[in-house]
Coordinates of C-alpha atoms and ligand atoms in Angstrom, one line a residue:
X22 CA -49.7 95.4 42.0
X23 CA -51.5 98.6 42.6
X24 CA -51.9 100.6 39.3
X25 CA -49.4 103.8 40.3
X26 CA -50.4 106.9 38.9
X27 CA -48.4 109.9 37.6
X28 CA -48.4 113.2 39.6
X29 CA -48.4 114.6 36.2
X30 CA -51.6 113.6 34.6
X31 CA -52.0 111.2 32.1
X32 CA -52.9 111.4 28.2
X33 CA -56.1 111.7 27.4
X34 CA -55.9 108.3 24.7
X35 CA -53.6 106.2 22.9
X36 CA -53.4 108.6 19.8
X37 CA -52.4 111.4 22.5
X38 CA -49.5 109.7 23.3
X39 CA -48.6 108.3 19.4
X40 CA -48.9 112.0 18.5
X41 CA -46.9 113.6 21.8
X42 CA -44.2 110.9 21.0
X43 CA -44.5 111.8 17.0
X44 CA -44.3 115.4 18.2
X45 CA -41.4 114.7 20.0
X46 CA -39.4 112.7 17.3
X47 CA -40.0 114.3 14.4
X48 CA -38.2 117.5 14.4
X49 CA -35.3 119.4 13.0
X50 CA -33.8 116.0 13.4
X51 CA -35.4 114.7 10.1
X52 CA -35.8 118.0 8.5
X53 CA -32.6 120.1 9.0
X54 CA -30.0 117.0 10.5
X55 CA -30.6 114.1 8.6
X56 CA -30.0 115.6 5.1
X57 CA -27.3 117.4 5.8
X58 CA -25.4 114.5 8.0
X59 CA -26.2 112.1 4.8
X60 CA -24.8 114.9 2.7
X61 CA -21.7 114.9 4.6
X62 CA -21.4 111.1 5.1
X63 CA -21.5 109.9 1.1
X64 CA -25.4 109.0 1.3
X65 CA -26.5 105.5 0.4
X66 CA -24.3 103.1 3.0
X67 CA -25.2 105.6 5.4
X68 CA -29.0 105.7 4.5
X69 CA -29.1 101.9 4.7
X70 CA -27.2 101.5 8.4
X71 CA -29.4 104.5 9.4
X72 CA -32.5 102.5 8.7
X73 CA -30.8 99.5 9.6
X74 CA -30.5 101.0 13.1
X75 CA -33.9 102.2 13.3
X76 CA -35.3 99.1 12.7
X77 CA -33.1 96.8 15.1
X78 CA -32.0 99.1 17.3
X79 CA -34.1 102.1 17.8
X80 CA -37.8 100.2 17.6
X81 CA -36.7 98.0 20.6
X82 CA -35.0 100.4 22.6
X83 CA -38.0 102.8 22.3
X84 CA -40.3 99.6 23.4
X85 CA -38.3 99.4 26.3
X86 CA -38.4 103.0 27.1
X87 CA -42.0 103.4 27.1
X88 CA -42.1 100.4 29.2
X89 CA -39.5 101.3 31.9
X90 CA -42.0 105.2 31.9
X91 CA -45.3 103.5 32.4
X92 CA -44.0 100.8 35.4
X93 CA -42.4 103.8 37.2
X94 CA -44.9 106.6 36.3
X95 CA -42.4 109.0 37.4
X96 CA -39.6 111.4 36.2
X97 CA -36.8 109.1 34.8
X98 CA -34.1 110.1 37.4
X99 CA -36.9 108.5 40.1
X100 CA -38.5 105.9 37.6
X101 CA -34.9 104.4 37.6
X102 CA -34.5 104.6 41.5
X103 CA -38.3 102.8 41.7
X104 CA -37.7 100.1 39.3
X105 CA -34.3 99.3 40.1
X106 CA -35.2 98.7 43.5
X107 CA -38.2 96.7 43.2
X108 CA -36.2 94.7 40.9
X109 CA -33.8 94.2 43.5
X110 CA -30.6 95.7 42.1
X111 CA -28.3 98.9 42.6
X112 CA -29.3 102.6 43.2
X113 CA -27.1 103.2 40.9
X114 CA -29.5 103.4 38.1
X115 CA -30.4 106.7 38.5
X116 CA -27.2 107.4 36.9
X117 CA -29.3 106.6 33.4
X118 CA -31.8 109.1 34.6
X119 CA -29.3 112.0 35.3
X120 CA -27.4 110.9 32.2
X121 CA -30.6 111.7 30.1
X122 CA -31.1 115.2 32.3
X123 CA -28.0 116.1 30.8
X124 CA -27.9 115.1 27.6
X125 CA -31.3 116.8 27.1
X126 CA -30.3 120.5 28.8
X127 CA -27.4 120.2 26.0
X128 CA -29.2 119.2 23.0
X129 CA -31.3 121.8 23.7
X130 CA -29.4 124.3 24.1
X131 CA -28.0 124.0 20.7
X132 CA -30.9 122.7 18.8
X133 CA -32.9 126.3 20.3
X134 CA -30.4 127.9 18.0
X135 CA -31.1 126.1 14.7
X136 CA -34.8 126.3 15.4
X137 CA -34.0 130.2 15.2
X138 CA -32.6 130.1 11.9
X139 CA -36.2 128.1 10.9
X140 CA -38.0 131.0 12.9
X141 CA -35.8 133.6 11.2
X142 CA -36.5 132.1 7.3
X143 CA -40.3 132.1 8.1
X144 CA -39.9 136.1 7.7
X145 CA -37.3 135.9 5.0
X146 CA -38.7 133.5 2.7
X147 CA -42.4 135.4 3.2
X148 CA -40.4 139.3 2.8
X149 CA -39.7 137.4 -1.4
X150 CA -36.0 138.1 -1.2
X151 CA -35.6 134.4 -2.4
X152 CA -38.1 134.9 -5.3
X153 CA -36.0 133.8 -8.6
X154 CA -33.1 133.9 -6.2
X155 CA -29.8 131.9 -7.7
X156 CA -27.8 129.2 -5.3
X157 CA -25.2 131.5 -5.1
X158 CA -27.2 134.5 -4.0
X159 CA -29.9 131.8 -1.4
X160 CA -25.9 131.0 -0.3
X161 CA -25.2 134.0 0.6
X162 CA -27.7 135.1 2.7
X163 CA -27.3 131.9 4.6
X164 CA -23.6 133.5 5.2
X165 CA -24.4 137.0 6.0
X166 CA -27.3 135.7 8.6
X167 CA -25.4 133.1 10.5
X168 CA -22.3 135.6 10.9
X169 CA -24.2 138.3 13.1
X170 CA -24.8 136.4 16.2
X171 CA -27.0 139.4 17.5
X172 CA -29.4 138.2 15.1
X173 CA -28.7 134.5 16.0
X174 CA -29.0 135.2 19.6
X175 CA -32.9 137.3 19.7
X176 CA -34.2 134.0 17.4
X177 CA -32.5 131.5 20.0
X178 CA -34.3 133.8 22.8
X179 CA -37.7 133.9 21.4
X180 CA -37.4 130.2 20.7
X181 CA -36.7 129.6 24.5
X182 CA -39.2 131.7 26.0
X183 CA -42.2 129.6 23.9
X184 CA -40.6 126.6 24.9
X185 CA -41.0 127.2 28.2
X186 CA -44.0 128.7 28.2
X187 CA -45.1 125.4 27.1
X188 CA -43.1 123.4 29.5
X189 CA -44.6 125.6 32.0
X190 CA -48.3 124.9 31.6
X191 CA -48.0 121.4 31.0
X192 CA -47.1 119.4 28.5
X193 CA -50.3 118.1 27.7
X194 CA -52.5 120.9 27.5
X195 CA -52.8 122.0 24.2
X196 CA -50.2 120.3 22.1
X197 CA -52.0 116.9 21.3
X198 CA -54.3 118.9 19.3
X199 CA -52.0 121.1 17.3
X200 CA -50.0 118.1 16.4
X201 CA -52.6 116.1 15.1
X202 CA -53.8 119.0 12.8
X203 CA -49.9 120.8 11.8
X204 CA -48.1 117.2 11.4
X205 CA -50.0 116.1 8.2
X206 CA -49.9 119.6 6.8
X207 CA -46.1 119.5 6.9
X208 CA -46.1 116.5 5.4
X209 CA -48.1 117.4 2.8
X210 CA -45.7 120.9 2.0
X211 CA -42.7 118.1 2.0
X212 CA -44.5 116.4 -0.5
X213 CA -45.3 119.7 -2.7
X214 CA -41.0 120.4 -2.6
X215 CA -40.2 116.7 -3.7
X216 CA -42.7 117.5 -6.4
X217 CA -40.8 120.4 -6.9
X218 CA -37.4 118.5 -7.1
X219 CA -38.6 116.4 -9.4
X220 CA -39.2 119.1 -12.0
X221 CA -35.2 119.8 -11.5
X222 CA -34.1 116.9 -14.0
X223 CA -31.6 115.6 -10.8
X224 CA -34.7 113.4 -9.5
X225 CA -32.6 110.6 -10.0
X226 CA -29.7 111.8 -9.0
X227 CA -30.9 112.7 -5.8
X228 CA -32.7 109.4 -5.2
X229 CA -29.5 107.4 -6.4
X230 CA -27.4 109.5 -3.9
X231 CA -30.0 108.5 -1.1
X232 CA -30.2 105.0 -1.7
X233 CA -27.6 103.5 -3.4
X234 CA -24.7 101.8 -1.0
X235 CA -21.0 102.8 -1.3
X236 CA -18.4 102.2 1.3
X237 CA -18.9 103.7 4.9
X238 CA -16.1 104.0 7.0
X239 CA -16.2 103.4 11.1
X240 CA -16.9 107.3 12.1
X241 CA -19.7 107.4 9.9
X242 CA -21.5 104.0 11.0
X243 CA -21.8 105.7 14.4
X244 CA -23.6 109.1 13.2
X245 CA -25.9 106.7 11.5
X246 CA -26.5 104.9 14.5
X247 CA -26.5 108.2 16.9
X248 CA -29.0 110.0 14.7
X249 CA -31.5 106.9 14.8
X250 CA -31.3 107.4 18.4
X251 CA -31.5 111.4 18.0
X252 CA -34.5 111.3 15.4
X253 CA -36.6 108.8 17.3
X254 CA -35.5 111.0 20.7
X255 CA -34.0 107.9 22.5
X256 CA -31.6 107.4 25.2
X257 CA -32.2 110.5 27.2
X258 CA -35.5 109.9 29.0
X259 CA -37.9 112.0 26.5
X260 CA -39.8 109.0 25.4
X261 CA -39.6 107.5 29.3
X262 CA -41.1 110.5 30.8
X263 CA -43.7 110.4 28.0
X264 CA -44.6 106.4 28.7
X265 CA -45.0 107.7 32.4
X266 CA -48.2 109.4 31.2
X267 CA -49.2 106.9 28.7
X268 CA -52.9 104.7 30.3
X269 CA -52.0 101.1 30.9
X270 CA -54.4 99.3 28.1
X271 CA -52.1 100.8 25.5
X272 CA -50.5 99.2 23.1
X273 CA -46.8 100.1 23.2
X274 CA -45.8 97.7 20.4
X275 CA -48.2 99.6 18.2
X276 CA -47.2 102.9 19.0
X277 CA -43.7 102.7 19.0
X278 CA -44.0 101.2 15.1
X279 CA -46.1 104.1 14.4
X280 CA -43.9 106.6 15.6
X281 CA -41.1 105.6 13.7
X282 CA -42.4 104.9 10.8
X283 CA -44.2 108.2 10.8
X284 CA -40.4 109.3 11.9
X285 CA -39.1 107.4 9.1
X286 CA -40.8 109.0 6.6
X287 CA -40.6 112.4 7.1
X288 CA -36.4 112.1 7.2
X289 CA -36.9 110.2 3.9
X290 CA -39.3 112.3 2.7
X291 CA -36.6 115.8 3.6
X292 CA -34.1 113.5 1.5
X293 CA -35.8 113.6 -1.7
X294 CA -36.5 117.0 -1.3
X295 CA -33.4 118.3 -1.1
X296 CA -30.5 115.9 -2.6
X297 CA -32.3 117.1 -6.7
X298 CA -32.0 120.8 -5.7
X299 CA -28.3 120.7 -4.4
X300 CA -27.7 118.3 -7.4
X301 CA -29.8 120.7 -10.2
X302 CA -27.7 123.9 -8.4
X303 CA -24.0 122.7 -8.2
X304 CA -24.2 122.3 -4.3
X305 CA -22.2 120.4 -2.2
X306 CA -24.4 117.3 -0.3
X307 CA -21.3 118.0 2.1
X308 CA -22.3 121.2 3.0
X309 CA -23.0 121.0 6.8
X310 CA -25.6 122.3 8.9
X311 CA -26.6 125.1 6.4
X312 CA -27.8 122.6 3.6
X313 CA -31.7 122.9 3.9
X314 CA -31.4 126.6 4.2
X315 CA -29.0 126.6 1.3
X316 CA -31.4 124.6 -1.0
X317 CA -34.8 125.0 0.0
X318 CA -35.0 128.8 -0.6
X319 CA -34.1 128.1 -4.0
X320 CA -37.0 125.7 -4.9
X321 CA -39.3 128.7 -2.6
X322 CA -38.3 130.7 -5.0
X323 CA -38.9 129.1 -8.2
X324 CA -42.0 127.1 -7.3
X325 CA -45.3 128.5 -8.6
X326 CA -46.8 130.0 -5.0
X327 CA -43.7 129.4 -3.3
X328 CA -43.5 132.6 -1.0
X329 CA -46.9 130.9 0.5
X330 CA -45.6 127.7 0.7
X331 CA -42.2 128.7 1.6
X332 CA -43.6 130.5 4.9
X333 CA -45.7 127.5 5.6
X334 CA -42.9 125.2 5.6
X335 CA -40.5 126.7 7.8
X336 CA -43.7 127.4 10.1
X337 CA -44.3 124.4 10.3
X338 CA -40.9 123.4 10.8
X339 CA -40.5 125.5 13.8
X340 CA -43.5 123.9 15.2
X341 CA -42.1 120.6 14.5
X342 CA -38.7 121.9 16.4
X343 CA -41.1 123.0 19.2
X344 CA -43.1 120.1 19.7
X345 CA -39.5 118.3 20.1
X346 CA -37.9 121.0 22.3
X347 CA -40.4 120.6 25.3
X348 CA -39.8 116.9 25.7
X349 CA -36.3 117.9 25.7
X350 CA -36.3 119.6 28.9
X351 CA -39.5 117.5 30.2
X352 CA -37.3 114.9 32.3
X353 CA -35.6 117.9 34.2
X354 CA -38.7 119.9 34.9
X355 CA -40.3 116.7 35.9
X356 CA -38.0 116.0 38.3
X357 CA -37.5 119.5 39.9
X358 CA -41.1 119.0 40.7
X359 CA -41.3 115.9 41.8
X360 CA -38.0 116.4 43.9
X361 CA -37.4 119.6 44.9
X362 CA -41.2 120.6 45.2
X363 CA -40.7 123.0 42.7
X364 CA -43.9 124.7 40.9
X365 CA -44.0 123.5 37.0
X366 CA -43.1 127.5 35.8
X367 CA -40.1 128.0 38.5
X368 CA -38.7 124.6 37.5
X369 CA -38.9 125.5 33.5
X370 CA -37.7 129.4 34.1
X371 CA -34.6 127.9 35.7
X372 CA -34.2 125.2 33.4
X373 CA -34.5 127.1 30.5
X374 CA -32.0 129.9 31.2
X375 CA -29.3 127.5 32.1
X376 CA -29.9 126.4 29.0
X377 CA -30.4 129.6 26.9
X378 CA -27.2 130.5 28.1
X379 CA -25.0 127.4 27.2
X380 CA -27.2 127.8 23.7
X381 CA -25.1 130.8 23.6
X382 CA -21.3 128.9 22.8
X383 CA -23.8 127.9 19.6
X384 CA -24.7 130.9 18.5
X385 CA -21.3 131.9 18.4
X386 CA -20.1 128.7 16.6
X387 CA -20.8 130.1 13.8
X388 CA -19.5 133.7 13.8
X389 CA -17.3 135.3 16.7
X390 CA -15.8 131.6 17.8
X391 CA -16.0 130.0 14.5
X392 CA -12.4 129.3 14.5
X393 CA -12.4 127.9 17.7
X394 CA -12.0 124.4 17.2
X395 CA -10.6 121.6 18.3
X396 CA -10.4 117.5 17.8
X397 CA -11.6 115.0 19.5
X398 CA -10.1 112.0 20.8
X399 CA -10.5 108.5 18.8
X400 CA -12.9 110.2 16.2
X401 CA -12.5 112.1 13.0
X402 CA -8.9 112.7 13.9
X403 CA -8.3 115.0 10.8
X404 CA -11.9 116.9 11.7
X405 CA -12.2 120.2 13.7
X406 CA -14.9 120.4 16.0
X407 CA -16.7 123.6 17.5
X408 CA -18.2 124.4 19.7
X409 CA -21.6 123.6 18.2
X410 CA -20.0 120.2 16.8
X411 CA -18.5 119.2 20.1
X412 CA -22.3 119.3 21.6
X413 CA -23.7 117.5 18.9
X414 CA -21.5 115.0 18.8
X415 CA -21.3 114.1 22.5
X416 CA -25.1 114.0 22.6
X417 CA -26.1 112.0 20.2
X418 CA -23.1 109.8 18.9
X419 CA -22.0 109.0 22.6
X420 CA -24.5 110.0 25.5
X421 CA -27.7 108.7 23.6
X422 CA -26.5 105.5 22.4
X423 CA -25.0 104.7 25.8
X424 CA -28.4 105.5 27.6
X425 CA -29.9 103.0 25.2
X426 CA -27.5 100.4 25.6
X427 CA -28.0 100.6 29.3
X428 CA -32.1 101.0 29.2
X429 CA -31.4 98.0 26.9
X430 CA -29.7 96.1 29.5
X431 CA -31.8 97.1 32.0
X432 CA -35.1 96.3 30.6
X433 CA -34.0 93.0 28.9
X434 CA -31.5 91.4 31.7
X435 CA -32.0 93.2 34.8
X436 CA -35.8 93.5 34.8
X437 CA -37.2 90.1 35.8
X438 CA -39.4 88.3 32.5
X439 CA -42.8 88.7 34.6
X440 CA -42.2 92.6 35.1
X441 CA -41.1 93.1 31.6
X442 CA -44.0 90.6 29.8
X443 CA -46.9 92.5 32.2
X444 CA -46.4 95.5 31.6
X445 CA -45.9 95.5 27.9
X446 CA -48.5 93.3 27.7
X447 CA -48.5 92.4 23.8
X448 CA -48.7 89.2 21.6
X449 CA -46.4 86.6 22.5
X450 CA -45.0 86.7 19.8
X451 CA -44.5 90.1 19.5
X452 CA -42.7 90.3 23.3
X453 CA -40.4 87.2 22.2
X454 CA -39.2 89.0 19.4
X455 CA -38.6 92.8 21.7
X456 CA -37.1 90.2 24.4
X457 CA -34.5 88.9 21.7
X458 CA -33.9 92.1 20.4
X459 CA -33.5 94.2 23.8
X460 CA -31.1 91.9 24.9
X461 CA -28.7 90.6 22.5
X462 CA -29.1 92.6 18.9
X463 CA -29.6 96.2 20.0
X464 CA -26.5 95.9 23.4
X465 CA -24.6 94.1 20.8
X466 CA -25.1 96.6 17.5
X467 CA -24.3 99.2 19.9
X468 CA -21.0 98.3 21.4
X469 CA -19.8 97.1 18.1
X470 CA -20.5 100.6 16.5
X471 CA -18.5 102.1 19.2
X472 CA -15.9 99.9 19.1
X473 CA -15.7 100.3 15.3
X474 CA -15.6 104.0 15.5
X475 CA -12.8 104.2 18.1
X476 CA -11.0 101.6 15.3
X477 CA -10.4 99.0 18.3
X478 CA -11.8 96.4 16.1
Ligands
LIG27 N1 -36.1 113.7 17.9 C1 -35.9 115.1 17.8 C2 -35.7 115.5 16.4 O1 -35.5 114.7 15.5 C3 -34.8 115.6 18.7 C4 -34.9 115.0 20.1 C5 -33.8 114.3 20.5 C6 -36.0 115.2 20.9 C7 -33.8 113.7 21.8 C8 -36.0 114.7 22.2 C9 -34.9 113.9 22.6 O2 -35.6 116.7 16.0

């Protein structure tokens, strides 16, 4: 076969692409979800089946994804089409693509919002109104701020407009080398605040609440399992579009481990940082997406050089959100190009006001339509859901997972052995174990979890 080249470009090595795809994972997923999900789901049993998920689950599925870009080379709408019909079987693939097109406008369009709260606590924590702040006061202005959705609404704007000025010049221009230098530095200010929560005395109350197993119930096994797909950004076509631009003599077995590990860590790492504080304060781990900005401050404000630090960190944290944002909307601005002829900045302008504006049921989540709520079928029957909630939770507990049960099936049962084995290209070992994995674990886990959740079994 003729090598096929993107119309995109390509990255400019292997550690582009391990960094782009880092860039990409880590986010407010690990930083601002993940503790505040564990929080709300009892901790340890959902650590474990989180982890569980990542390993069995989410390393496979993201093998298969980064294969499924780099054979197709194209926008995942059209690298579905391609592949599905060389492989002989129904157009009805793209379905996956457009499925990931979706989920990605929505995700977006509520994680711009919470990237503007970041944005918004760079100025606060560096004007010192947290310095020697209490948890009640830090709580406070957590309230005040998330009920004024004028305020809400110019963060979520500005956050927009630099992710598509990103999108817009390319992804690849630029960001590789921001991410190699700003990813280790925010690892390194998460490890100065779990050295900070280990002066709180609740250390090991924070770590016990991380790791050690209670019972789980159903509901909760499948936000475990839907943020391992969120965190690692699988299921939607993120990491698919980014394979289209990986080189062929890469490694993807490699570079998947190292993404989620690197993934891994960080989350774990936002764990231990903040389960002591909420502990040492008389917080609630249950206390929803406001936890990092309800416990955080506090060490900011008590930590020798924390206004510095403090700024850094939610810098950095909004860089992190960035990074992830733009291969968000990547799959749809690849395809307006590549379809509809579009240039790169029309297809991101219209892309991102769509979704600016649907980013604006978010904002008001949490003031004006706070009390709009409603349940959702099968789930959390005695649970209220938002707007804000409803998006969430259709993104990454049902549309994610069911992309990557179906790029599962494709690339392990659909795809012949010879096109799969070729162009991952690894140890034979190595490809015997993805092959088991990607076709009878990761399909199986999956339906299983959703079964479970909808109590049918
Ligand atoms: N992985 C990102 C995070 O953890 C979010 C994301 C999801 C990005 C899906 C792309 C695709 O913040």
């Amino acid at each position: 076969m003729n090598e096929r080249k993107s119309i995109h470009g390509q990255w400019s090595s292997k550690l582009a692409f391990i960094l782009a795809a880092t860039g990409s994972a880590v986010g407010l997923g690990n930083i601002w979800k993940f503790p505040y999900i564990t929080g709300e789901n009892g901790g340890g049993a959902f650590v474990l089946v989180y982890l569980l998920c990542i390993a069995l689950i989410g390393i496979p599925i993201m093998m298969a994804e980064v294969m499924l870009g780099r054979r197709g080379r194209r926008s995942p709408i059209n690298t579905m089409a391609l592949l599905a019909s060389e492989e002989g079987k129904s157009n009805g693939w793209v379905a996956l693509g457009w499925m990931g097109v979706v989920a990605g406008f929505l995700i977006l369009s509520y994680y711009s919002v919470i990237a503007g709260w970041a944005m918004s606590y760079v100025f606060r924590t560096g004007s010192g109104m947290f310095v020697g702040a209490t948890a009640d006061g830090v709580s406070s202005i957590f309230t005040d701020f998330i009920s004024d959705p004028e305020k809400l609404l110019a963060w979520h704007t500005i956050f927009m407009v630099m992710t598509m000025i990103v999108v817009a010049r390319g992804v690849k221009n630029g960001l590789e080398k921001a991410v190699t230098l700003l990813m280790p530095l925010l690892f390194g200010l998460l490890l100065l605040v779990v050295g900070y929560a280990m002066t709180t005395g609740h250390f090991q109350q924070g770590l016990d609440f991380l790791f050690t197993p209670g019972p789980i119930t159903g509901d909760a096994v499948l936000i475990a399992m839907g943020h391992a797909f969120f965190t690692l950004s699988l299921g939607m076509g993120a990491i698919m579009v980014y394979g289209s631009y990986l080189p062929k003599s890469t490694s993807i077995t490699q570079a998947a481990f190292a993404v989620a590990l690197a993934d891994t860590a960080v989350a774990l790492l936002a764990g231990m940082a903040i389960f002591p504080i909420v502990f040492a304060n008389g917080l609630e781990p249950g206390a929803g997406p406001g936890l990092i900005f309800k416990t955080l401050p506090i060490a900011f404000g008590h930590m020798e050089g924390g206004i510095l630090i403090g700024v850094s960190f939610f810098l950095l944290l909004v860089f992190a959100a960035w990074t992830s944002a733009i291969s968000l909307i990547e799959p749809a601005v690849a395809y307006l190009v590549e379809n509809r002829g579009m240039k790169r900045v029309y297809a991101s302008v219209w892309i991102g006001v769509a979704t600016w504006l649907v980013g604006i049921g978010s904002v008001l989540s949490f003031n004006v339509w706070a009390d709009k709520t409603w349940s959702l079928p099968f789930i959390f029957e005695n649970k209220n859901f938002n707007f804000f909630d409803t998006l969430d939770y259709m993104t990454a507990n049902v549309m994610l997972p069911l992309g990557g049960l179906f790029i599962a099936i494709f690339a392990g049962w659909l795809m012949r052995e010879q096109s799969s084995r070729e162009e991952m290209n690894t140890w034979s070992w190595a490809y015997k174990a993805w092959r088991f994995l990607v076709r009878f674990v990761a399909p199986l886990a999956v339906i299983i979890v959703f079964l479970k959740a909808v109590d049918a079994i």
